[in-house]
mmCIF file with all atom_site columns, C-alpha atoms in Angstrom:
data_model
loop_
_atom_site.group_PDB
_atom_site.id
_atom_site.type_symbol
_atom_site.label_atom_id
_atom_site.label_alt_id
_atom_site.label_comp_id
_atom_site.label_asym_id
_atom_site.label_entity_id
_atom_site.label_seq_id
_atom_site.pdbx_PDB_ins_code
_atom_site.Cartn_x
_atom_site.Cartn_y
_atom_site.Cartn_z
_atom_site.occupancy
_atom_site.B_iso_or_equiv
_atom_site.pdbx_formal_charge
_atom_site.auth_seq_id
_atom_site.auth_comp_id
_atom_site.auth_asym_id
_atom_site.auth_atom_id
_atom_site.pdbx_PDB_model_num
ATOM 1   C CA . MET A 1 1   ? 122.997 133.224 10.885 1.00 49.00 ? 1   MET A CA 1
ATOM 2   C CA . GLU A 1 2   ? 121.337 130.563 13.052 1.00 51.00 ? 2   GLU A CA 1
ATOM 3   C CA . LYS A 1 3   ? 121.613 126.943 11.942 1.00 59.00 ? 3   LYS A CA 1
ATOM 4   C CA . GLU A 1 4   ? 118.290 125.294 11.125 1.00 72.00 ? 4   GLU A CA 1
ATOM 5   C CA . SER A 1 5   ? 117.247 122.578 13.574 1.00 83.00 ? 5   SER A CA 1
ATOM 6   C CA . LYS A 1 6   ? 116.874 119.003 12.420 1.00 91.00 ? 6   LYS A CA 1
ATOM 7   C CA . VAL A 1 7   ? 114.182 118.335 15.023 1.00 93.00 ? 7   VAL A CA 1
ATOM 8   C CA . ASN A 1 8   ? 111.375 120.675 16.045 1.00 95.00 ? 8   ASN A CA 1
ATOM 9   C CA . VAL A 1 9   ? 111.561 119.752 19.722 1.00 95.00 ? 9   VAL A CA 1
ATOM 10  C CA . VAL A 1 10  ? 108.993 122.417 20.677 1.00 96.00 ? 10  VAL A CA 1
ATOM 11  C CA . LEU A 1 11  ? 106.303 120.795 18.508 1.00 97.00 ? 11  LEU A CA 1
ATOM 12  C CA . PHE A 1 12  ? 107.173 117.305 19.749 1.00 96.00 ? 12  PHE A CA 1
ATOM 13  C CA . ASP A 1 13  ? 106.923 118.529 23.348 1.00 96.00 ? 13  ASP A CA 1
ATOM 14  C CA . GLN A 1 14  ? 103.533 120.105 22.562 1.00 97.00 ? 14  GLN A CA 1
ATOM 15  C CA . ALA A 1 15  ? 102.359 116.749 21.187 1.00 96.00 ? 15  ALA A CA 1
ATOM 16  C CA . VAL A 1 16  ? 103.627 115.038 24.354 1.00 94.00 ? 16  VAL A CA 1
ATOM 17  C CA . GLU A 1 17  ? 101.761 117.617 26.434 1.00 94.00 ? 17  GLU A CA 1
ATOM 18  C CA . LEU A 1 18  ? 98.538  116.798 24.573 1.00 94.00 ? 18  LEU A CA 1
ATOM 19  C CA . LEU A 1 19  ? 99.112  113.086 25.259 1.00 89.00 ? 19  LEU A CA 1
ATOM 20  C CA . SER A 1 20  ? 99.873  113.712 28.925 1.00 85.00 ? 20  SER A CA 1
ATOM 21  C CA . LYS A 1 21  ? 96.327  115.017 29.440 1.00 85.00 ? 21  LYS A CA 1
ATOM 22  C CA . GLU A 1 22  ? 95.073  111.458 28.951 1.00 83.00 ? 22  GLU A CA 1
ATOM 23  C CA . HIS A 1 23  ? 98.107  109.334 29.853 1.00 81.00 ? 23  HIS A CA 1
ATOM 24  C CA . GLU A 1 24  ? 100.838 109.365 32.445 1.00 81.00 ? 24  GLU A CA 1
ATOM 25  C CA . LEU A 1 25  ? 104.123 109.796 30.606 1.00 82.00 ? 25  LEU A CA 1
ATOM 26  C CA . ILE A 1 26  ? 107.000 108.545 32.708 1.00 85.00 ? 26  ILE A CA 1
ATOM 27  C CA . LYS A 1 27  ? 110.567 109.273 31.653 1.00 88.00 ? 27  LYS A CA 1
ATOM 28  C CA . TRP A 1 28  ? 112.931 106.317 31.348 1.00 90.00 ? 28  TRP A CA 1
ATOM 29  C CA . PRO A 1 29  ? 116.569 107.326 31.814 1.00 91.00 ? 29  PRO A CA 1
ATOM 30  C CA . LEU A 1 30  ? 119.039 105.692 29.462 1.00 93.00 ? 30  LEU A CA 1
ATOM 31  C CA . THR A 1 31  ? 122.369 104.308 30.599 1.00 93.00 ? 31  THR A CA 1
ATOM 32  C CA . LYS A 1 32  ? 125.428 106.507 30.026 1.00 95.00 ? 32  LYS A CA 1
ATOM 33  C CA . THR A 1 33  ? 126.581 103.986 27.406 1.00 94.00 ? 33  THR A CA 1
ATOM 34  C CA . ALA A 1 34  ? 123.263 104.238 25.541 1.00 93.00 ? 34  ALA A CA 1
ATOM 35  C CA . GLU A 1 35  ? 123.384 108.044 25.718 1.00 95.00 ? 35  GLU A CA 1
ATOM 36  C CA . GLY A 1 36  ? 126.907 108.033 24.313 1.00 94.00 ? 36  GLY A CA 1
ATOM 37  C CA . ASN A 1 37  ? 125.856 105.701 21.506 1.00 93.00 ? 37  ASN A CA 1
ATOM 38  C CA . PHE A 1 38  ? 122.924 107.919 20.518 1.00 94.00 ? 38  PHE A CA 1
ATOM 39  C CA . ILE A 1 39  ? 125.216 110.965 20.297 1.00 95.00 ? 39  ILE A CA 1
ATOM 40  C CA . LYS A 1 40  ? 127.912 109.015 18.434 1.00 94.00 ? 40  LYS A CA 1
ATOM 41  C CA . ASN A 1 41  ? 125.496 107.414 15.951 1.00 91.00 ? 41  ASN A CA 1
ATOM 42  C CA . PHE A 1 42  ? 123.134 110.336 15.290 1.00 92.00 ? 42  PHE A CA 1
ATOM 43  C CA . GLY A 1 43  ? 125.021 113.496 16.173 1.00 93.00 ? 43  GLY A CA 1
ATOM 44  C CA . GLU A 1 44  ? 124.399 115.934 18.984 1.00 95.00 ? 44  GLU A CA 1
ATOM 45  C CA . GLU A 1 45  ? 120.939 117.222 18.048 1.00 95.00 ? 45  GLU A CA 1
ATOM 46  C CA . ILE A 1 46  ? 119.147 114.001 17.125 1.00 95.00 ? 46  ILE A CA 1
ATOM 47  C CA . GLY A 1 47  ? 121.016 112.034 19.801 1.00 95.00 ? 47  GLY A CA 1
ATOM 48  C CA . ALA A 1 48  ? 120.013 114.564 22.473 1.00 96.00 ? 48  ALA A CA 1
ATOM 49  C CA . PHE A 1 49  ? 116.405 114.406 21.241 1.00 97.00 ? 49  PHE A CA 1
ATOM 50  C CA . PHE A 1 50  ? 116.271 110.633 21.743 1.00 96.00 ? 50  PHE A CA 1
ATOM 51  C CA . ILE A 1 51  ? 117.968 110.890 25.149 1.00 96.00 ? 51  ILE A CA 1
ATOM 52  C CA . SER A 1 52  ? 115.531 113.513 26.448 1.00 95.00 ? 52  SER A CA 1
ATOM 53  C CA . HIS A 1 53  ? 112.446 111.760 25.011 1.00 95.00 ? 53  HIS A CA 1
ATOM 54  C CA . SER A 1 54  ? 112.928 108.310 26.474 1.00 94.00 ? 54  SER A CA 1
ATOM 55  C CA . TYR A 1 55  ? 109.738 107.113 28.175 1.00 90.00 ? 55  TYR A CA 1
ATOM 56  C CA . ARG A 1 56  ? 108.800 103.925 30.001 1.00 88.00 ? 56  ARG A CA 1
ATOM 57  C CA . SER A 1 57  ? 106.466 102.965 27.167 1.00 86.00 ? 57  SER A CA 1
ATOM 58  C CA . GLY A 1 58  ? 105.939 103.828 23.532 1.00 87.00 ? 58  GLY A CA 1
ATOM 59  C CA . TRP A 1 59  ? 103.173 106.268 22.630 1.00 90.00 ? 59  TRP A CA 1
ATOM 60  C CA . ARG A 1 60  ? 100.495 106.524 19.985 1.00 92.00 ? 60  ARG A CA 1
ATOM 61  C CA . PHE A 1 61  ? 100.174 109.965 18.437 1.00 95.00 ? 61  PHE A CA 1
ATOM 62  C CA . GLY A 1 62  ? 96.911  109.504 16.583 1.00 94.00 ? 62  GLY A CA 1
ATOM 63  C CA . ILE A 1 63  ? 97.528  106.328 14.573 1.00 95.00 ? 63  ILE A CA 1
ATOM 64  C CA . ASN A 1 64  ? 101.335 106.753 14.509 1.00 97.00 ? 64  ASN A CA 1
ATOM 65  C CA . THR A 1 65  ? 103.500 105.300 17.263 1.00 96.00 ? 65  THR A CA 1
ATOM 66  C CA . PHE A 1 66  ? 106.772 106.518 18.724 1.00 96.00 ? 66  PHE A CA 1
ATOM 67  C CA . ASP A 1 67  ? 108.539 103.485 20.170 1.00 95.00 ? 67  ASP A CA 1
ATOM 68  C CA . GLN A 1 68  ? 110.381 103.245 23.461 1.00 94.00 ? 68  GLN A CA 1
ATOM 69  C CA . VAL A 1 69  ? 113.783 104.800 22.883 1.00 94.00 ? 69  VAL A CA 1
ATOM 70  C CA . PHE A 1 70  ? 115.597 102.151 24.906 1.00 89.00 ? 70  PHE A CA 1
ATOM 71  C CA . HIS A 1 71  ? 114.234 99.471  22.522 1.00 91.00 ? 71  HIS A CA 1
ATOM 72  C CA . LEU A 1 72  ? 115.093 101.229 19.255 1.00 92.00 ? 72  LEU A CA 1
ATOM 73  C CA . HIS A 1 73  ? 118.546 99.707  18.919 1.00 88.00 ? 73  HIS A CA 1
ATOM 74  C CA . LYS A 1 74  ? 117.137 96.207  19.410 1.00 91.00 ? 74  LYS A CA 1
ATOM 75  C CA . VAL A 1 75  ? 114.395 96.798  16.810 1.00 92.00 ? 75  VAL A CA 1
ATOM 76  C CA . ASN A 1 76  ? 116.819 98.188  14.248 1.00 92.00 ? 76  ASN A CA 1
ATOM 77  C CA . PHE A 1 77  ? 119.289 95.354  14.625 1.00 90.00 ? 77  PHE A CA 1
ATOM 78  C CA . LYS A 1 78  ? 116.825 92.489  14.257 1.00 89.00 ? 78  LYS A CA 1
ATOM 79  C CA . LYS A 1 79  ? 117.961 90.329  11.375 1.00 85.00 ? 79  LYS A CA 1
ATOM 80  C CA . HIS A 1 80  ? 115.296 91.515  8.924  1.00 81.00 ? 80  HIS A CA 1
ATOM 81  C CA . ASN A 1 81  ? 115.637 95.212  9.905  1.00 87.00 ? 81  ASN A CA 1
ATOM 82  C CA . ARG A 1 82  ? 119.430 95.588  9.739  1.00 87.00 ? 82  ARG A CA 1
ATOM 83  C CA . ASP A 1 83  ? 119.375 96.476  6.047  1.00 83.00 ? 83  ASP A CA 1
ATOM 84  C CA . ILE A 1 84  ? 117.275 99.548  6.793  1.00 88.00 ? 84  ILE A CA 1
ATOM 85  C CA . TYR A 1 85  ? 119.889 100.859 9.227  1.00 90.00 ? 85  TYR A CA 1
ATOM 86  C CA . LYS A 1 86  ? 122.786 99.955  6.940  1.00 89.00 ? 86  LYS A CA 1
ATOM 87  C CA . GLN A 1 87  ? 121.174 102.049 4.188  1.00 91.00 ? 87  GLN A CA 1
ATOM 88  C CA . GLY A 1 88  ? 120.942 105.168 6.392  1.00 93.00 ? 88  GLY A CA 1
ATOM 89  C CA . TYR A 1 89  ? 117.495 104.828 7.937  1.00 96.00 ? 89  TYR A CA 1
ATOM 90  C CA . TYR A 1 90  ? 116.322 104.186 11.511 1.00 96.00 ? 90  TYR A CA 1
ATOM 91  C CA . ILE A 1 91  ? 112.970 102.677 12.548 1.00 97.00 ? 91  ILE A CA 1
ATOM 92  C CA . ILE A 1 92  ? 111.310 104.722 15.318 1.00 98.00 ? 92  ILE A CA 1
ATOM 93  C CA . GLY A 1 93  ? 107.677 103.599 15.191 1.00 97.00 ? 93  GLY A CA 1
ATOM 94  C CA . THR A 1 94  ? 104.794 102.217 13.179 1.00 97.00 ? 94  THR A CA 1
ATOM 95  C CA . GLY A 1 95  ? 101.704 103.501 11.445 1.00 97.00 ? 95  GLY A CA 1
ATOM 96  C CA . LEU A 1 96  ? 98.589  101.849 10.069 1.00 95.00 ? 96  LEU A CA 1
ATOM 97  C CA . HIS A 1 97  ? 99.070  98.263  8.784  1.00 93.00 ? 97  HIS A CA 1
ATOM 98  C CA . GLU A 1 98  ? 102.280 98.136  10.867 1.00 94.00 ? 98  GLU A CA 1
ATOM 99  C CA . ASP A 1 99  ? 104.018 100.245 8.205  1.00 96.00 ? 99  ASP A CA 1
ATOM 100 C CA . LEU A 1 100 ? 107.376 101.293 9.587  1.00 96.00 ? 100 LEU A CA 1
ATOM 101 C CA . ILE A 1 101 ? 107.954 104.926 10.554 1.00 98.00 ? 101 ILE A CA 1
ATOM 102 C CA . VAL A 1 102 ? 111.538 105.557 9.606  1.00 98.00 ? 102 VAL A CA 1
ATOM 103 C CA . LEU A 1 103 ? 113.987 108.410 10.192 1.00 98.00 ? 103 LEU A CA 1
ATOM 104 C CA . ASN A 1 104 ? 116.146 109.197 7.162  1.00 97.00 ? 104 ASN A CA 1
ATOM 105 C CA . LEU A 1 105 ? 119.521 109.776 8.798  1.00 95.00 ? 105 LEU A CA 1
ATOM 106 C CA . ASN A 1 106 ? 120.776 111.851 5.864  1.00 93.00 ? 106 ASN A CA 1
ATOM 107 C CA . THR A 1 107 ? 117.901 114.351 5.764  1.00 96.00 ? 107 THR A CA 1
ATOM 108 C CA . ALA A 1 108 ? 116.490 114.009 9.327  1.00 96.00 ? 108 ALA A CA 1
ATOM 109 C CA . THR A 1 109 ? 112.997 113.622 7.840  1.00 98.00 ? 109 THR A CA 1
ATOM 110 C CA . LEU A 1 110 ? 110.474 110.905 8.610  1.00 98.00 ? 110 LEU A CA 1
ATOM 111 C CA . GLY A 1 111 ? 108.704 108.638 6.210  1.00 98.00 ? 111 GLY A CA 1
ATOM 112 C CA . TYR A 1 112 ? 107.084 105.261 5.940  1.00 98.00 ? 112 TYR A CA 1
ATOM 113 C CA . VAL A 1 113 ? 108.180 101.915 4.597  1.00 95.00 ? 113 VAL A CA 1
ATOM 114 C CA . SER A 1 114 ? 105.309 99.602  3.654  1.00 93.00 ? 114 SER A CA 1
ATOM 115 C CA . SER A 1 115 ? 105.552 96.570  5.927  1.00 91.00 ? 115 SER A CA 1
ATOM 116 C CA . GLU A 1 116 ? 103.936 94.409  3.266  1.00 88.00 ? 116 GLU A CA 1
ATOM 117 C CA . ALA A 1 117 ? 106.493 95.367  0.622  1.00 85.00 ? 117 ALA A CA 1
ATOM 118 C CA . PHE A 1 118 ? 109.419 95.160  3.038  1.00 84.00 ? 118 PHE A CA 1
ATOM 119 C CA . TYR A 1 119 ? 108.695 91.923  4.889  1.00 79.00 ? 119 TYR A CA 1
ATOM 120 C CA . ARG A 1 120 ? 107.295 89.854  2.017  1.00 75.00 ? 120 ARG A CA 1
ATOM 121 C CA . GLY A 1 121 ? 110.443 90.092  -0.098 1.00 65.00 ? 121 GLY A CA 1
ATOM 122 C CA . GLU A 1 122 ? 112.859 87.189  -0.137 1.00 60.00 ? 122 GLU A CA 1
ATOM 123 C CA . ALA A 1 123 ? 115.713 89.149  -1.694 1.00 66.00 ? 123 ALA A CA 1
ATOM 124 C CA . GLU A 1 124 ? 117.484 92.194  -0.315 1.00 71.00 ? 124 GLU A CA 1
ATOM 125 C CA . VAL A 1 125 ? 115.312 95.269  -0.425 1.00 74.00 ? 125 VAL A CA 1
ATOM 126 C CA . ASP A 1 126 ? 116.345 98.742  -1.558 1.00 83.00 ? 126 ASP A CA 1
ATOM 127 C CA . ILE A 1 127 ? 114.940 100.938 1.195  1.00 88.00 ? 127 ILE A CA 1
ATOM 128 C CA . ASN A 1 128 ? 115.592 104.023 -0.929 1.00 90.00 ? 128 ASN A CA 1
ATOM 129 C CA . VAL A 1 129 ? 112.872 102.762 -3.284 1.00 90.00 ? 129 VAL A CA 1
ATOM 130 C CA . LEU A 1 130 ? 110.403 101.781 -0.537 1.00 92.00 ? 130 LEU A CA 1
ATOM 131 C CA . PHE A 1 131 ? 110.897 104.869 1.673  1.00 95.00 ? 131 PHE A CA 1
ATOM 132 C CA . LYS A 1 132 ? 107.993 107.323 1.311  1.00 97.00 ? 132 LYS A CA 1
ATOM 133 C CA . ASP A 1 133 ? 109.382 110.623 2.617  1.00 98.00 ? 133 ASP A CA 1
ATOM 134 C CA . THR A 1 134 ? 106.919 112.993 4.291  1.00 98.00 ? 134 THR A CA 1
ATOM 135 C CA . GLY A 1 135 ? 109.491 115.793 4.267  1.00 98.00 ? 135 GLY A CA 1
ATOM 136 C CA . LEU A 1 136 ? 108.733 116.422 7.954  1.00 98.00 ? 136 LEU A CA 1
ATOM 137 C CA . ASP A 1 137 ? 111.059 116.359 10.954 1.00 98.00 ? 137 ASP A CA 1
ATOM 138 C CA . ILE A 1 138 ? 110.264 114.213 14.001 1.00 98.00 ? 138 ILE A CA 1
ATOM 139 C CA . GLY A 1 139 ? 108.588 116.992 16.002 1.00 97.00 ? 139 GLY A CA 1
ATOM 140 C CA . THR A 1 140 ? 106.382 118.262 13.187 1.00 98.00 ? 140 THR A CA 1
ATOM 141 C CA . PHE A 1 141 ? 105.401 114.733 12.135 1.00 98.00 ? 141 PHE A CA 1
ATOM 142 C CA . TYR A 1 142 ? 104.217 113.649 15.586 1.00 98.00 ? 142 TYR A CA 1
ATOM 143 C CA . TYR A 1 143 ? 102.568 116.984 16.396 1.00 98.00 ? 143 TYR A CA 1
ATOM 144 C CA . ARG A 1 144 ? 100.568 116.836 13.187 1.00 98.00 ? 144 ARG A CA 1
ATOM 145 C CA . SER A 1 145 ? 99.790  113.144 13.830 1.00 98.00 ? 145 SER A CA 1
ATOM 146 C CA . ILE A 1 146 ? 97.929  114.090 16.978 1.00 95.00 ? 146 ILE A CA 1
ATOM 147 C CA . THR A 1 147 ? 96.426  117.442 15.933 1.00 97.00 ? 147 THR A CA 1
ATOM 148 C CA . GLU A 1 148 ? 95.353  116.463 12.397 1.00 96.00 ? 148 GLU A CA 1
ATOM 149 C CA . GLU A 1 149 ? 94.599  112.855 13.258 1.00 84.00 ? 149 GLU A CA 1
ATOM 150 C CA . ASP A 1 150 ? 92.045  111.963 10.554 1.00 86.00 ? 150 ASP A CA 1
ATOM 151 C CA . SER A 1 151 ? 93.576  113.993 7.735  1.00 93.00 ? 151 SER A CA 1
ATOM 152 C CA . PHE A 1 152 ? 97.258  113.262 8.394  1.00 97.00 ? 152 PHE A CA 1
ATOM 153 C CA . TYR A 1 153 ? 99.498  110.487 7.076  1.00 96.00 ? 153 TYR A CA 1
ATOM 154 C CA . ARG A 1 154 ? 98.734  107.075 8.547  1.00 96.00 ? 154 ARG A CA 1
ATOM 155 C CA . CYS A 1 155 ? 100.754 104.710 6.347  1.00 95.00 ? 155 CYS A CA 1
ATOM 156 C CA . ALA A 1 156 ? 103.073 104.503 3.331  1.00 95.00 ? 156 ALA A CA 1
ATOM 157 C CA . GLU A 1 157 ? 100.113 104.481 0.957  1.00 95.00 ? 157 GLU A CA 1
ATOM 158 C CA . ASP A 1 158 ? 99.031  107.965 2.164  1.00 96.00 ? 158 ASP A CA 1
ATOM 159 C CA . VAL A 1 159 ? 102.304 109.635 1.134  1.00 96.00 ? 159 VAL A CA 1
ATOM 160 C CA . ARG A 1 160 ? 102.219 110.791 -2.476 1.00 86.00 ? 160 ARG A CA 1
#
């Protein structure tokens, strides 16, 4: 029996192909240390996905962005974002209203965290409460972001 993939790489690559018709997508190789850290921190499949999808700039798939892979570590370890990572989530982009697009490291699904709810709080925030899970893997999420642009999720408020 074949193990189910955590990331639908085929759909993500199809979304990238759609983007490449309008934009030049230039790969940005990661250092060997960064590659090793992605594998160590996220496992073989998700780590390999990030390594092979590192581009010189971030990209907008419809309204949803996929940030530059080589900047993800820096974004996730900013003082106000560290709690997200410590609770098992990883910021990979933004949606409408700068809502965070977050990878749940336990389920490998994407969701949103309302930037207003997250950044306005003075006290520690429970990301498990704020995380609005779409139930979609990275590839499916970004493919649908570009192919269903107006009817697809754009922010935390859209996820019911």
